[in-house]
CSV table of C-alpha atoms in Angstrom, one decimal:
chain,number,residue,atom,x,y,z
W,1,MET,CA,13.9,-41.6,0.5
W,2,MET,CA,13.1,-37.5,0.8
W,3,GLN,CA,10.0,-36.9,2.6
W,4,TRP,CA,9.1,-33.6,1.7
W,5,VAL,CA,6.0,-31.0,1.5
W,6,ILE,CA,4.8,-28.3,-0.8
W,7,GLY,CA,2.9,-25.3,0.1
W,8,ILE,CA,0.5,-23.5,-2.4
W,9,ASP,CA,-0.6,-19.6,-3.0
W,10,GLY,CA,-3.5,-19.7,-5.1
W,11,GLY,CA,-4.3,-16.3,-6.5
W,12,GLY,CA,-6.3,-15.1,-9.2
W,13,THR,CA,-3.5,-13.8,-11.0
W,14,LYS,CA,-0.9,-16.3,-10.3
W,15,THR,CA,0.2,-19.2,-8.1
W,16,VAL,CA,3.2,-20.0,-6.3
W,17,GLY,CA,4.2,-23.3,-5.4
W,18,CYS,CA,7.3,-23.7,-3.1
W,19,ALA,CA,8.5,-27.3,-2.0
W,20,ALA,CA,10.5,-28.2,1.1
W,21,ASP,CA,12.0,-30.8,3.1
W,22,VAL,CA,10.5,-31.7,6.8
W,23,THR,CA,13.3,-29.5,8.3
W,24,GLY,CA,11.7,-26.9,6.6
W,25,LYS,CA,14.9,-26.4,4.0
W,26,VAL,CA,13.1,-24.7,0.7
W,27,LEU,CA,14.0,-27.3,-2.2
W,28,GLY,CA,12.2,-25.2,-4.7
W,29,TRP,CA,9.9,-23.2,-6.4
W,30,VAL,CA,7.2,-23.0,-9.2
W,31,GLU,CA,4.8,-20.6,-10.6
W,32,LYS,CA,1.7,-21.1,-12.8
W,33,GLY,CA,-1.0,-18.8,-14.0
W,34,PRO,CA,-4.2,-18.2,-12.0
W,35,SER,CA,-6.3,-21.1,-9.7
W,36,ASN,CA,-8.8,-19.1,-8.5
W,37,TYR,CA,-11.5,-21.7,-9.2
W,38,HIS,CA,-14.0,-19.0,-8.9
W,39,ILE,CA,-12.3,-17.1,-11.7
W,40,THR,CA,-10.7,-20.5,-13.9
W,41,GLY,CA,-13.4,-23.2,-12.4
W,42,VAL,CA,-12.4,-26.3,-11.4
W,43,ALA,CA,-11.3,-28.0,-14.1
W,44,LYS,CA,-8.8,-25.5,-14.4
W,45,PHE,CA,-7.6,-25.0,-10.8
W,46,THR,CA,-7.5,-28.9,-10.7
W,47,ALA,CA,-4.9,-28.8,-13.4
W,48,VAL,CA,-2.9,-26.2,-12.5
W,49,ILE,CA,-2.6,-27.8,-9.0
W,50,ALA,CA,-1.2,-31.0,-10.8
W,51,SER,CA,0.9,-29.3,-12.6
W,52,ILE,CA,2.5,-27.1,-10.0
W,53,ILE,CA,3.1,-31.0,-8.0
W,54,ASP,CA,4.3,-32.7,-11.2
W,55,GLU,CA,6.9,-30.2,-11.8
W,56,LEU,CA,8.1,-29.8,-8.3
W,57,ALA,CA,8.1,-33.6,-8.7
W,58,VAL,CA,10.4,-33.8,-11.7
W,59,SER,CA,12.7,-30.9,-11.5
W,60,LEU,CA,13.9,-32.0,-7.8
W,61,ASN,CA,13.7,-35.4,-8.7
W,62,LEU,CA,11.4,-36.3,-5.7
W,63,LYS,CA,8.4,-39.4,-5.5
W,64,LYS,CA,5.0,-38.3,-5.2
W,65,VAL,CA,5.0,-41.4,-2.7
W,66,ASP,CA,6.9,-39.7,-0.3
W,67,LEU,CA,4.9,-36.1,-0.4
W,68,LEU,CA,3.5,-35.7,2.6
W,69,VAL,CA,1.4,-32.8,2.8
W,70,VAL,CA,0.1,-30.3,-0.2
W,71,SER,CA,-0.8,-26.8,2.3
W,72,LEU,CA,-3.2,-24.3,-0.1
W,73,GLY,CA,-3.5,-20.7,0.9
W,74,LEU,CA,-6.6,-20.0,-1.3
W,75,ALA,CA,-9.0,-16.7,-1.3
W,76,GLY,CA,-12.1,-18.2,0.1
W,77,ALA,CA,-11.2,-21.7,1.5
W,78,ASP,CA,-12.2,-20.4,4.9
W,79,ARG,CA,-15.8,-21.2,3.7
W,80,ILE,CA,-16.8,-24.8,3.9
W,81,ARG,CA,-18.5,-24.8,0.6
W,82,ASP,CA,-15.7,-23.6,-1.3
W,83,LYS,CA,-13.4,-25.7,0.8
W,84,ASP,CA,-15.4,-29.1,0.2
W,85,ILE,CA,-15.7,-28.3,-3.5
W,86,VAL,CA,-11.4,-27.7,-3.2
W,87,ILE,CA,-10.9,-31.1,-1.4
W,88,GLY,CA,-13.2,-32.7,-4.1
W,89,ALA,CA,-11.1,-31.9,-6.8
W,90,LEU,CA,-8.2,-32.8,-5.2
W,91,ALA,CA,-9.0,-36.1,-4.1
W,92,GLY,CA,-9.2,-36.7,-8.1
W,93,LEU,CA,-6.0,-36.3,-8.3
W,94,GLY,CA,-5.0,-39.8,-7.1
W,95,LEU,CA,-2.3,-39.2,-4.3
W,96,THR,CA,-1.8,-40.6,-1.0
W,97,CYS,CA,-0.7,-37.3,0.3
W,98,ASN,CA,-3.4,-35.2,2.5
W,99,TYR,CA,-4.3,-31.9,1.7
W,100,LEU,CA,-4.0,-28.8,4.1
W,101,ILE,CA,-7.0,-25.8,2.9
W,102,ASN,CA,-6.7,-22.3,4.4
W,103,SER,CA,-7.5,-19.1,2.9
W,104,ASP,CA,-5.1,-16.7,1.4
W,105,ALA,CA,-5.4,-14.3,3.9
W,106,LYS,CA,-4.2,-17.1,6.8
W,107,ILE,CA,-0.8,-18.0,5.4
W,108,ALA,CA,0.2,-14.6,4.0
W,109,LEU,CA,-0.6,-13.7,8.3
W,110,VAL,CA,1.9,-17.0,9.2
W,111,ALA,CA,4.3,-16.0,6.1
W,112,GLY,CA,4.5,-11.9,7.7
W,113,LEU,CA,4.4,-12.7,11.4
W,114,GLY,CA,5.9,-16.5,11.8
W,115,LYS,CA,2.9,-17.5,13.2
W,116,ALA,CA,-1.1,-17.4,13.6
W,117,GLU,CA,-1.8,-14.9,15.3
W,118,GLY,CA,-1.6,-11.3,14.6
W,119,ILE,CA,-3.3,-9.3,11.5
W,120,VAL,CA,-2.2,-9.3,8.1
W,121,LEU,CA,-3.9,-6.2,6.0
W,122,ILE,CA,-3.8,-7.3,2.3
W,123,ALA,CA,-4.4,-4.2,-0.1
W,124,GLY,CA,-3.8,-5.5,-4.0
W,125,THR,CA,-6.1,-5.1,-6.6
W,126,GLY,CA,-8.6,-6.6,-3.6
W,127,SER,CA,-8.3,-5.4,0.4
W,128,ILE,CA,-8.8,-6.9,2.9
W,129,ALA,CA,-8.0,-7.2,6.9
W,130,TYR,CA,-7.6,-10.8,8.5
W,131,GLY,CA,-6.5,-11.5,12.3
W,132,ILE,CA,-6.3,-14.6,14.4
W,133,ASN,CA,-6.0,-13.6,18.4
W,134,ARG,CA,-4.8,-15.8,21.0
W,135,GLN,CA,-7.5,-17.4,21.6
W,136,GLY,CA,-7.1,-18.5,17.6
W,137,ALA,CA,-10.8,-16.4,17.2
W,138,VAL,CA,-10.6,-15.6,13.4
W,139,ILE,CA,-11.7,-11.9,12.8
W,140,ARG,CA,-12.0,-10.1,9.6
W,141,ALA,CA,-13.4,-7.1,7.9
W,142,GLY,CA,-13.4,-6.4,3.9
W,143,GLY,CA,-12.7,-8.7,1.3
W,144,TRP,CA,-16.0,-8.9,-0.3
W,145,GLY,CA,-15.6,-8.3,-3.8
W,146,HIS,CA,-14.9,-5.2,-5.5
W,147,LEU,CA,-19.2,-4.5,-5.9
W,148,ALA,CA,-19.3,-4.6,-2.4
W,149,SER,CA,-16.0,-4.0,-0.6
W,150,ASP,CA,-12.3,-4.1,-1.7
W,151,GLU,CA,-11.8,-0.1,0.5
W,152,GLY,CA,-8.9,1.0,-0.2
W,153,SER,CA,-8.0,-1.5,-2.6
W,154,GLY,CA,-5.9,-1.0,-6.2
W,155,TYR,CA,-9.1,-1.0,-7.9
W,156,ALA,CA,-10.9,1.1,-5.6
W,157,ILE,CA,-8.1,4.1,-6.1
W,158,GLY,CA,-8.6,3.0,-10.0
W,159,ARG,CA,-12.2,3.6,-10.5
W,160,GLN,CA,-12.3,6.9,-8.5
W,161,ALA,CA,-9.6,8.3,-10.8
W,162,VAL,CA,-11.5,7.8,-13.6
W,163,VAL,CA,-14.7,8.7,-11.8
W,164,ARG,CA,-13.1,12.4,-10.6
W,165,GLY,CA,-11.0,12.4,-14.3
W,166,ILE,CA,-14.3,12.4,-15.6
W,167,ARG,CA,-16.0,14.5,-13.6
W,168,ALA,CA,-13.5,17.0,-13.7
W,169,ALA,CA,-13.6,17.4,-17.5
W,170,GLU,CA,-17.3,17.7,-17.5
W,171,GLY,CA,-16.4,20.6,-14.8
W,172,ARG,CA,-18.3,19.2,-12.0
W,173,ASP,CA,-15.0,18.6,-10.2
W,174,LYS,CA,-11.8,19.7,-9.4
W,175,ALA,CA,-9.1,20.6,-12.1
W,176,THR,CA,-6.9,17.4,-12.4
W,177,VAL,CA,-4.0,15.6,-14.3
W,178,LEU,CA,-5.5,11.7,-13.7
W,179,MET,CA,-7.1,11.1,-16.5
W,180,ASP,CA,-4.8,12.1,-19.3
W,181,MET,CA,-2.2,10.2,-17.0
W,182,ILE,CA,-4.0,7.5,-17.1
W,183,MET,CA,-4.8,7.9,-20.8
W,184,GLU,CA,-1.6,7.7,-20.9
W,185,TYR,CA,-1.0,5.0,-19.3
W,186,ALA,CA,-3.0,2.8,-20.9
W,187,GLY,CA,-2.1,3.6,-24.5
W,188,LEU,CA,-5.4,5.8,-25.2
W,189,THR,CA,-5.7,8.7,-27.7
W,190,SER,CA,-9.1,9.9,-26.9
W,191,TRP,CA,-12.5,9.9,-24.9
W,192,ASN,CA,-13.6,7.6,-26.8
W,193,ASP,CA,-11.1,4.9,-26.4
W,194,MET,CA,-11.4,5.6,-22.6
W,195,ILE,CA,-15.0,4.9,-22.7
W,196,GLY,CA,-14.4,2.1,-24.9
W,197,TYR,CA,-11.6,0.5,-22.1
W,198,ILE,CA,-13.4,0.9,-19.3
W,199,ASN,CA,-16.5,-0.7,-20.6
W,200,ASN,CA,-14.8,-3.5,-22.4
W,201,GLN,CA,-15.5,-7.1,-21.3
W,202,SER,CA,-11.9,-7.9,-21.3
W,203,THR,CA,-10.3,-4.9,-19.4
W,204,SER,CA,-10.0,-7.0,-16.0
W,205,LYS,CA,-10.4,-5.7,-11.8
W,206,GLY,CA,-6.2,-6.0,-12.3
W,207,ASN,CA,-6.0,-3.0,-15.2
W,208,ILE,CA,-8.1,-0.5,-13.3
W,209,ALA,CA,-6.4,-1.3,-10.5
W,210,ALA,CA,-2.9,-0.8,-12.2
W,211,PHE,CA,-4.5,3.0,-12.6
W,212,ALA,CA,-3.6,3.1,-8.5
W,213,GLN,CA,0.2,3.6,-9.0
W,214,VAL,CA,-1.0,6.5,-11.7
W,215,VAL,CA,-2.6,7.8,-8.7
W,216,GLY,CA,0.4,7.5,-6.4
W,217,ASP,CA,2.9,9.3,-9.4
W,218,ALA,CA,-0.2,12.4,-9.1
W,219,ALA,CA,-0.4,12.7,-5.8
W,220,LYS,CA,3.5,13.1,-5.4
W,221,GLN,CA,3.3,15.6,-7.9
W,222,GLY,CA,0.7,17.6,-6.0
W,223,ASP,CA,-2.0,16.5,-7.8
W,224,GLN,CA,-4.9,17.6,-5.1
W,225,VAL,CA,-7.5,15.1,-6.5
W,226,ALA,CA,-4.7,12.4,-6.5
W,227,ILE,CA,-4.0,13.6,-2.6
W,228,GLU,CA,-7.9,13.4,-1.9
W,229,ILE,CA,-8.1,9.6,-3.3
W,230,VAL,CA,-4.8,8.2,-2.1
W,231,LYS,CA,-5.4,9.6,1.7
W,232,GLN,CA,-9.1,8.0,0.9
W,233,ALA,CA,-7.5,5.0,0.7
W,234,GLY,CA,-5.2,4.8,3.5
W,235,ASP,CA,-8.4,6.0,5.7
W,236,ALA,CA,-9.9,3.3,4.7
W,237,LEU,CA,-7.5,0.9,4.9
W,238,ALA,CA,-6.5,2.2,8.7
W,239,SER,CA,-10.6,1.9,9.3
W,240,LEU,CA,-10.0,-2.5,8.2
W,241,VAL,CA,-7.4,-2.9,10.7
W,242,GLU,CA,-9.1,-1.3,13.6
W,243,SER,CA,-12.7,-3.3,12.7
W,244,VAL,CA,-10.4,-6.1,13.7
W,245,ILE,CA,-8.4,-5.0,16.3
W,246,THR,CA,-11.7,-3.6,18.2
W,247,ARG,CA,-13.8,-7.1,17.6
W,248,GLY,CA,-10.9,-9.3,18.1
W,249,PHE,CA,-8.3,-7.5,20.1
W,250,GLY,CA,-9.3,-5.0,22.3
W,251,TRP,CA,-7.6,-1.6,23.5
W,252,GLY,CA,-4.3,-3.0,24.8
W,253,GLU,CA,-1.0,-3.4,24.0
W,254,PRO,CA,-0.4,-2.3,20.1
W,255,VAL,CA,-1.3,-5.2,17.7
W,256,GLN,CA,1.4,-6.6,15.3
W,257,VAL,CA,-0.1,-6.3,11.6
W,258,CYS,CA,2.1,-7.1,8.4
W,259,MET,CA,0.8,-5.3,5.1
W,260,TYR,CA,1.5,-7.0,1.6
W,261,GLY,CA,0.1,-5.1,-1.4
W,262,GLY,CA,1.2,-2.7,-4.0
W,263,ILE,CA,-0.9,-0.2,-2.4
W,264,VAL,CA,1.0,-0.3,1.1
W,265,THR,CA,4.1,-1.3,0.0
W,266,ASN,CA,4.5,1.5,-2.9
W,267,ILE,CA,2.2,4.6,-2.7
W,268,LEU,CA,4.2,6.1,0.3
W,269,MET,CA,1.2,8.1,1.2
W,270,VAL,CA,-1.3,5.3,1.6
W,271,ARG,CA,1.7,4.0,4.2
W,272,GLU,CA,2.0,7.8,5.8
W,273,ARG,CA,-1.6,7.6,6.2
W,274,LEU,CA,-2.3,4.3,7.6
W,275,GLU,CA,1.1,4.9,10.4
W,276,GLU,CA,-0.8,8.0,11.4
W,277,ALA,CA,-4.1,6.5,12.0
W,278,LEU,CA,-3.0,3.1,13.4
W,279,ALA,CA,-0.3,4.9,15.5
W,280,LYS,CA,-1.4,4.3,18.9
W,281,ARG,CA,-3.3,0.8,17.9
W,282,ALA,CA,-0.9,-0.9,15.7
W,283,ASN,CA,2.9,-1.9,15.0
W,284,LEU,CA,3.0,-2.3,10.9
W,285,VAL,CA,5.1,-4.0,9.3
W,286,ALA,CA,5.6,-4.5,5.6
W,287,CYS,CA,6.5,-8.1,4.9
W,288,LYS,CA,9.0,-8.8,2.3
W,289,THR,CA,8.8,-12.9,2.7
W,290,GLN,CA,6.2,-14.3,0.3
W,291,PRO,CA,2.5,-15.7,1.3
W,292,VAL,CA,3.4,-19.2,0.1
W,293,GLU,CA,6.0,-19.3,2.7
W,294,GLY,CA,3.4,-19.2,5.3
W,295,ALA,CA,1.4,-22.3,3.5
W,296,VAL,CA,5.0,-23.9,3.8
W,297,ARG,CA,5.4,-23.3,7.1
W,298,LEU,CA,1.6,-24.6,8.4
W,299,GLY,CA,2.4,-27.7,6.2
W,300,LEU,CA,5.2,-28.4,8.3
W,301,GLU,CA,3.7,-27.4,11.4
W,302,TRP,CA,1.0,-30.2,10.5
W,303,VAL,CA,3.5,-33.1,9.7
W,304,GLN,CA,5.3,-32.5,13.2
W,305,ASN,CA,1.9,-32.9,14.6
W,306,LYS,CA,1.6,-36.1,13.3
W,307,VAL,CA,4.6,-37.5,14.3
């Protein structure tokens, strides 16, 4: 008999599962499609989680009856209503294991810093700064979706690039290479194609967020509009972190901040702007661990506390 745990990082693009034994030894990984029930619906969410558990059990020759806990990190799971919906869906799987539900930001924090204390900045398609202080209080800034928030995110950068590119073409802004580069990146040949693309229902937030790398490339080439957009993104992300520090950590020693997401890892100018703005208040670390590792760690801590 081998007792084991599963950590799951469930996102809007992909879902990663990781199995480990009770000593923390990683046994296997699996990746599936999206499982954010706000996007996929509850039935699809449940099916993806079930398929991860089934595949890990079969591929590793492990028994589900020996599975102690499934530790999940999910968007919005720190809200009571969302947690209740998730727990209800998982109960339908008929397993004897326990379920540990945390937000995707919390598992990223634990993966990045090795404990549930400090701050994580996530800047990918969306953005959020999420912190837990020594007293266990949770403080967050941003992360309310692209209509109300997500400052400094890939989507915000991509959208701003399109806006500034259109204005430049109409003589209402500085000249920029952004629109030409975006059209080339997206495989578009005319303005009509571009307008159709950005207004098409099948064009996702991720598609627009992908333009952020184009903006980063244009900034490196010296395009002034791209440089302005990138610097504004860095300032916006710094503002999120500073808000969390001020409200939850005070003005003492610099706070440990781990960073995830393509905007802070792939666009150097954004990271430099962050480092400059937060030099006196934060120690920034670009994390190389996967957030799902934080879910595994939290699951193992739960097991140890039950022994």
